[in-house]
Amino acid sequence: MKKLLTTASVLVGLTISFNLLANSDIHLDHADTNIRDQKSLQNGAQLFMNYCSGCHSLSFMRYNRIGKDLFLGDIVSAYKQAKTNLSNDNPLSHSDLQALSNAIDNPVNNAKEAEKMLSNLSDDVIAENLSKATDEMIEKNLMFNADKVGSPIIATMSKKGAEAWFGTTPPDLSLVARSKGTDWIYTYLRSFYKDDSRPFGVNNKVLVNASMPDVLWHLKQSKSTKDFNQDVRDITNFLDYVGEPAKLVRVDLGYKVLGFLFILFILAYLMKKEYWKDVKYGKWRAKD
């Protein structure tokens, strides 16, 4: 048994060493992503659906989860702003009327009509309507290959077509940010170069002889280098979110827990000092 464990340890060590040596000559640019940047995540989601979802699935992610995490907050904020303008008798813009229509789940054309309808709705019903409006927005703008907003994100391309065109099925990218890292994704998407010897006329510096075409070439041609890099960063940020959606909640909860523990530490320290007064000086003994 001991010999078997030793052999296994050696093999694991060699595998890690070979992987490090294999990647040692690849310079990875820092992605500098921020999973708390909602605008970046929203743009990344839209870009992924437009340029990547045709071939790649995110089978661990559902459309309505993206809507809840990335877009519901903006719809709720727009409603609160519109309600504030309504309460203060401020002129309502078209976006305000749309936000109020989302909350009511019925089109409204003026402030008087919106105020009358809102008075008949409870907060729970309004919250449900805003969630429904988020799902409708996701269905309209992000769903290209699913019937229900609760469906997982599956690639548009069939497995048979993928094998005919690429020789293999493109990988599922649900966990690519956790397995490869955000720096790898960011560098990979920006490292395509012309190579006429390859089937799609391009190759990649990070993953040599990759079967993937340069799907972002249009963005690269139509935008400045700075804007293109930001789009790639947004896609990378979105894939980082997909790899662990709970990170949005976990990070905020972590700060709250640390704050609670810090306060608890102060209270525990003061209690310790109070108890040790009796131990050090005796319960009835004066400090002098």
Coordinates of C-alpha atoms in Angstrom, one line a residue:
M1 CA 0.0 0.0 0.0
K2 CA 2.8 2.4 0.9
K3 CA 4.6 1.6 -2.4
L4 CA 1.4 2.3 -4.3
L5 CA 0.9 5.7 -2.6
T6 CA 4.6 6.6 -3.3
T7 CA 4.1 5.7 -7.0
A8 CA 0.9 7.7 -7.2
S9 CA 2.6 10.8 -5.6
V10 CA 5.5 10.6 -8.1
L11 CA 3.1 10.4 -11.1
V12 CA 1.1 13.4 -9.8
G13 CA 4.3 15.3 -9.3
L14 CA 5.5 14.5 -12.9
T15 CA 2.1 15.5 -14.3
I16 CA 2.2 18.9 -12.5
S17 CA 5.8 19.4 -13.6
F18 CA 5.0 18.6 -17.3
N19 CA 2.0 21.0 -17.2
L20 CA 4.1 23.8 -15.8
L21 CA 6.9 23.2 -18.3
A22 CA 4.4 23.1 -21.1
N23 CA 2.9 26.5 -20.2
S24 CA 6.1 28.2 -19.0
D25 CA 6.7 29.7 -22.4
I26 CA 3.2 31.3 -22.6
H27 CA 2.9 34.8 -21.4
L28 CA -0.6 35.4 -20.0
D29 CA -1.9 39.0 -19.9
H30 CA -3.6 40.1 -16.7
A31 CA -7.4 40.1 -17.4
D32 CA -8.1 42.6 -14.6
T33 CA -11.8 41.5 -14.4
N34 CA -14.2 42.5 -11.7
I35 CA -17.1 40.2 -11.1
R36 CA -19.0 43.0 -9.2
D37 CA -19.0 45.2 -12.3
Q38 CA -22.6 44.7 -13.5
K39 CA -22.2 46.6 -16.7
S40 CA -19.2 44.5 -17.7
L41 CA -21.1 41.3 -16.9
Q42 CA -24.1 42.4 -18.9
N43 CA -22.1 43.3 -21.9
G44 CA -20.1 40.0 -21.6
A45 CA -23.4 38.1 -21.5
Q46 CA -24.6 39.8 -24.6
L47 CA -21.3 39.3 -26.5
F48 CA -21.1 35.6 -25.5
M49 CA -24.7 34.9 -26.7
N50 CA -24.0 36.7 -30.0
Y51 CA -20.5 35.3 -30.8
C52 CA -20.0 32.2 -28.7
S53 CA -23.2 30.4 -27.9
G54 CA -23.6 29.1 -31.5
C55 CA -20.8 26.6 -30.8
H56 CA -20.3 26.5 -27.0
S57 CA -22.8 25.6 -24.3
L58 CA -23.0 26.7 -20.7
S59 CA -25.0 23.7 -19.6
F60 CA -24.6 24.6 -15.8
M61 CA -26.2 28.0 -16.3
R62 CA -29.8 28.9 -17.0
Y63 CA -31.1 31.9 -18.7
N64 CA -33.3 33.0 -15.8
R65 CA -30.4 32.9 -13.4
I66 CA -28.5 35.3 -15.6
G67 CA -31.6 37.6 -15.7
K68 CA -31.9 37.5 -11.9
D69 CA -28.2 38.1 -11.2
L70 CA -27.3 40.6 -13.9
F71 CA -30.4 42.4 -15.1
L72 CA -33.1 42.3 -12.4
G73 CA -31.3 44.9 -10.3
D74 CA -31.4 47.5 -13.1
I75 CA -35.1 46.9 -13.8
V76 CA -35.9 47.3 -10.0
S77 CA -33.7 50.5 -9.8
A78 CA -35.5 51.9 -12.9
Y79 CA -38.9 51.2 -11.3
K80 CA -37.8 52.9 -8.0
Q81 CA -36.6 56.0 -9.8
A82 CA -39.8 56.2 -11.9
K83 CA -41.9 55.8 -8.7
T84 CA -39.9 58.6 -7.0
N85 CA -40.6 60.9 -10.0
L86 CA -44.3 59.9 -9.9
S87 CA -44.5 60.7 -6.2
N88 CA -42.8 64.1 -6.6
D89 CA -45.0 64.9 -9.6
N90 CA -41.9 65.2 -11.9
P91 CA -42.4 64.7 -15.6
L92 CA -42.2 61.1 -16.6
S93 CA -39.9 60.1 -19.4
H94 CA -40.5 57.2 -21.8
S95 CA -38.1 55.0 -19.7
D96 CA -40.1 55.9 -16.6
L97 CA -43.3 54.8 -18.2
Q98 CA -41.7 51.6 -19.4
A99 CA -40.4 50.9 -15.8
L100 CA -43.9 51.5 -14.4
S101 CA -45.4 49.3 -17.1
N102 CA -43.0 46.5 -16.1
A103 CA -44.1 46.8 -12.4
I104 CA -47.8 46.8 -13.3
D105 CA -47.5 44.2 -16.1
N106 CA -49.6 46.4 -18.3
P107 CA -48.8 49.3 -20.6
V108 CA -49.4 52.8 -19.1
N109 CA -49.4 56.1 -21.0
N110 CA -49.4 58.7 -18.3
A111 CA -48.8 59.4 -14.6
K112 CA -52.4 59.4 -13.6
E113 CA -53.0 56.0 -15.1
A114 CA -49.9 54.5 -13.5
E115 CA -50.7 55.9 -10.1
K116 CA -54.2 54.4 -10.2
M117 CA -53.0 51.0 -11.2
L118 CA -50.1 50.9 -8.7
S119 CA -52.4 51.7 -5.8
N120 CA -54.2 48.3 -6.5
L121 CA -51.0 46.2 -6.4
S122 CA -49.1 44.8 -3.4
D123 CA -45.4 44.9 -3.1
D124 CA -45.2 41.2 -3.7
V125 CA -47.2 41.4 -6.9
I126 CA -45.0 44.3 -8.1
A127 CA -41.8 42.3 -7.4
E128 CA -43.2 39.3 -9.3
N129 CA -44.1 41.5 -12.3
L130 CA -40.5 43.0 -12.3
S131 CA -39.1 39.5 -12.3
K132 CA -41.4 38.6 -15.2
A133 CA -40.3 41.6 -17.1
T134 CA -36.7 40.5 -16.6
D135 CA -37.4 37.1 -18.0
E136 CA -39.2 38.7 -21.0
M137 CA -36.1 40.9 -21.7
I138 CA -33.8 37.8 -21.5
E139 CA -36.1 35.9 -23.9
K140 CA -36.0 38.8 -26.4
N141 CA -32.3 39.7 -26.3
L142 CA -30.3 36.6 -25.2
M143 CA -32.2 33.5 -26.0
F144 CA -31.6 32.1 -29.5
N145 CA -31.9 28.3 -29.0
A146 CA -34.3 27.6 -26.2
D147 CA -38.1 27.6 -25.6
K148 CA -38.2 28.4 -21.9
V149 CA -36.3 31.0 -19.9
G150 CA -35.6 28.3 -17.3
S151 CA -33.7 26.2 -19.8
P152 CA -29.9 25.7 -19.6
I153 CA -27.8 27.4 -22.2
I154 CA -27.1 24.9 -25.0
A155 CA -25.1 25.6 -28.2
T156 CA -27.1 26.2 -31.3
M157 CA -24.9 23.9 -33.3
S158 CA -25.8 20.2 -33.3
K159 CA -23.2 17.6 -32.3
K160 CA -23.4 16.1 -35.8
G161 CA -22.6 19.4 -37.4
A162 CA -19.8 20.2 -35.0
E163 CA -18.1 16.9 -35.7
A164 CA -18.4 17.5 -39.5
W165 CA -17.0 21.0 -39.3
F166 CA -14.5 20.9 -36.5
G167 CA -13.9 17.1 -36.1
T168 CA -15.0 17.3 -32.5
T169 CA -17.7 18.9 -30.3
P170 CA -16.7 22.3 -29.0
P171 CA -16.2 22.2 -25.2
D172 CA -18.8 23.3 -22.7
L173 CA -17.5 26.6 -21.1
S174 CA -19.4 26.5 -17.8
L175 CA -16.2 25.9 -15.8
V176 CA -13.5 27.1 -18.2
A177 CA -12.7 30.1 -16.0
R178 CA -12.1 27.8 -13.0
S179 CA -10.0 25.3 -14.9
K180 CA -8.0 27.7 -17.1
G181 CA -8.2 31.0 -15.2
T182 CA -9.4 34.4 -16.4
D183 CA -5.9 35.4 -17.6
W184 CA -5.8 32.4 -19.9
I185 CA -9.2 33.2 -21.5
Y186 CA -8.4 36.9 -21.9
T187 CA -5.1 36.1 -23.6
Y188 CA -6.4 33.3 -25.7
L189 CA -9.2 35.4 -27.2
R190 CA -6.7 38.1 -28.2
S191 CA -4.0 35.8 -29.6
F192 CA -5.4 34.7 -32.9
Y193 CA -3.2 35.4 -36.0
K194 CA -3.4 34.7 -39.7
D195 CA -2.2 31.3 -40.7
D196 CA -3.2 30.1 -44.2
S197 CA -2.1 26.5 -43.4
R198 CA -5.0 26.1 -41.0
P199 CA -8.5 25.2 -42.1
F200 CA -10.0 28.5 -40.9
G201 CA -7.0 30.5 -41.9
V202 CA -6.0 31.4 -38.3
N203 CA -3.9 30.0 -35.5
N204 CA -3.5 30.9 -31.8
K205 CA -0.4 31.7 -29.8
V206 CA -1.8 30.3 -26.6
L207 CA -3.4 27.1 -27.9
V208 CA -1.5 26.1 -31.0
N209 CA -3.5 24.6 -33.8
A210 CA -6.8 25.4 -32.1
S211 CA -9.8 24.2 -34.1
M212 CA -11.7 27.4 -33.3
P213 CA -12.0 30.2 -35.8
D214 CA -11.4 33.8 -34.8
V215 CA -15.0 34.5 -34.0
L216 CA -14.3 38.0 -32.7
W217 CA -12.5 39.2 -35.9
H218 CA -15.4 41.6 -36.7
L219 CA -15.0 43.3 -33.3
K220 CA -11.3 43.5 -33.8
Q221 CA -11.7 45.1 -37.2
S222 CA -14.5 47.5 -36.3
K223 CA -13.3 48.8 -32.9
S224 CA -10.2 50.4 -31.4
T225 CA -7.7 48.1 -29.6
K226 CA -8.8 49.6 -26.3
D227 CA -12.5 48.9 -26.9
F228 CA -11.8 45.4 -28.3
N229 CA -9.8 44.5 -25.3
Q230 CA -12.6 45.7 -23.0
D231 CA -15.1 43.5 -24.9
V232 CA -12.8 40.5 -24.4
R233 CA -12.4 41.4 -20.8
D234 CA -16.2 41.6 -20.4
I235 CA -16.6 38.1 -22.0
T236 CA -13.9 36.8 -19.6
N237 CA -15.7 38.4 -16.7
F238 CA -19.0 36.8 -17.7
L239 CA -17.3 33.4 -17.9
D240 CA -15.8 34.0 -14.5
Y241 CA -19.3 34.7 -13.2
V242 CA -20.7 31.6 -14.9
G243 CA -18.0 29.4 -13.2
E244 CA -19.3 30.4 -9.8
P245 CA -22.5 32.5 -9.8
A246 CA -22.6 32.3 -6.0
K247 CA -19.4 34.4 -5.9
L248 CA -21.6 37.5 -6.2
V249 CA -23.3 36.6 -2.9
R250 CA -20.4 34.9 -1.3
V251 CA -18.1 38.0 -1.5
D252 CA -20.7 40.3 0.0
L253 CA -21.5 37.8 2.7
G254 CA -17.8 37.3 3.5
Y255 CA -17.4 41.0 4.3
K256 CA -20.4 40.9 6.6
V257 CA -19.1 37.8 8.4
L258 CA -15.7 39.4 8.8
G259 CA -17.3 42.5 10.2
F260 CA -19.4 40.5 12.6
L261 CA -16.4 38.5 13.8
F262 CA -14.4 41.7 14.3
I263 CA -17.1 43.1 16.6
L264 CA -17.4 39.8 18.4
F265 CA -13.6 39.8 18.9
I266 CA -13.8 43.2 20.6
L267 CA -16.6 42.0 22.9
A268 CA -14.8 38.8 23.7
Y269 CA -11.6 40.7 24.5
L270 CA -13.4 43.1 26.8
M271 CA -15.1 40.1 28.6
K272 CA -11.7 38.4 28.9
K273 CA -10.2 41.5 30.6
E274 CA -13.2 41.6 33.0
Y275 CA -12.8 37.9 33.9
W276 CA -9.1 38.1 34.4
K277 CA -9.4 41.0 36.9
D278 CA -10.8 38.4 39.4
V279 CA -8.1 35.9 38.5
K280 CA -5.2 38.4 38.8
Y281 CA -6.3 40.4 41.8
G282 CA -8.7 38.1 43.6
K283 CA -12.4 38.6 43.7
W284 CA -12.4 40.7 46.9
R285 CA -8.8 42.0 46.7
A286 CA -8.2 45.7 45.9
K287 CA -6.1 46.4 42.8
D288 CA -3.5 48.3 44.9

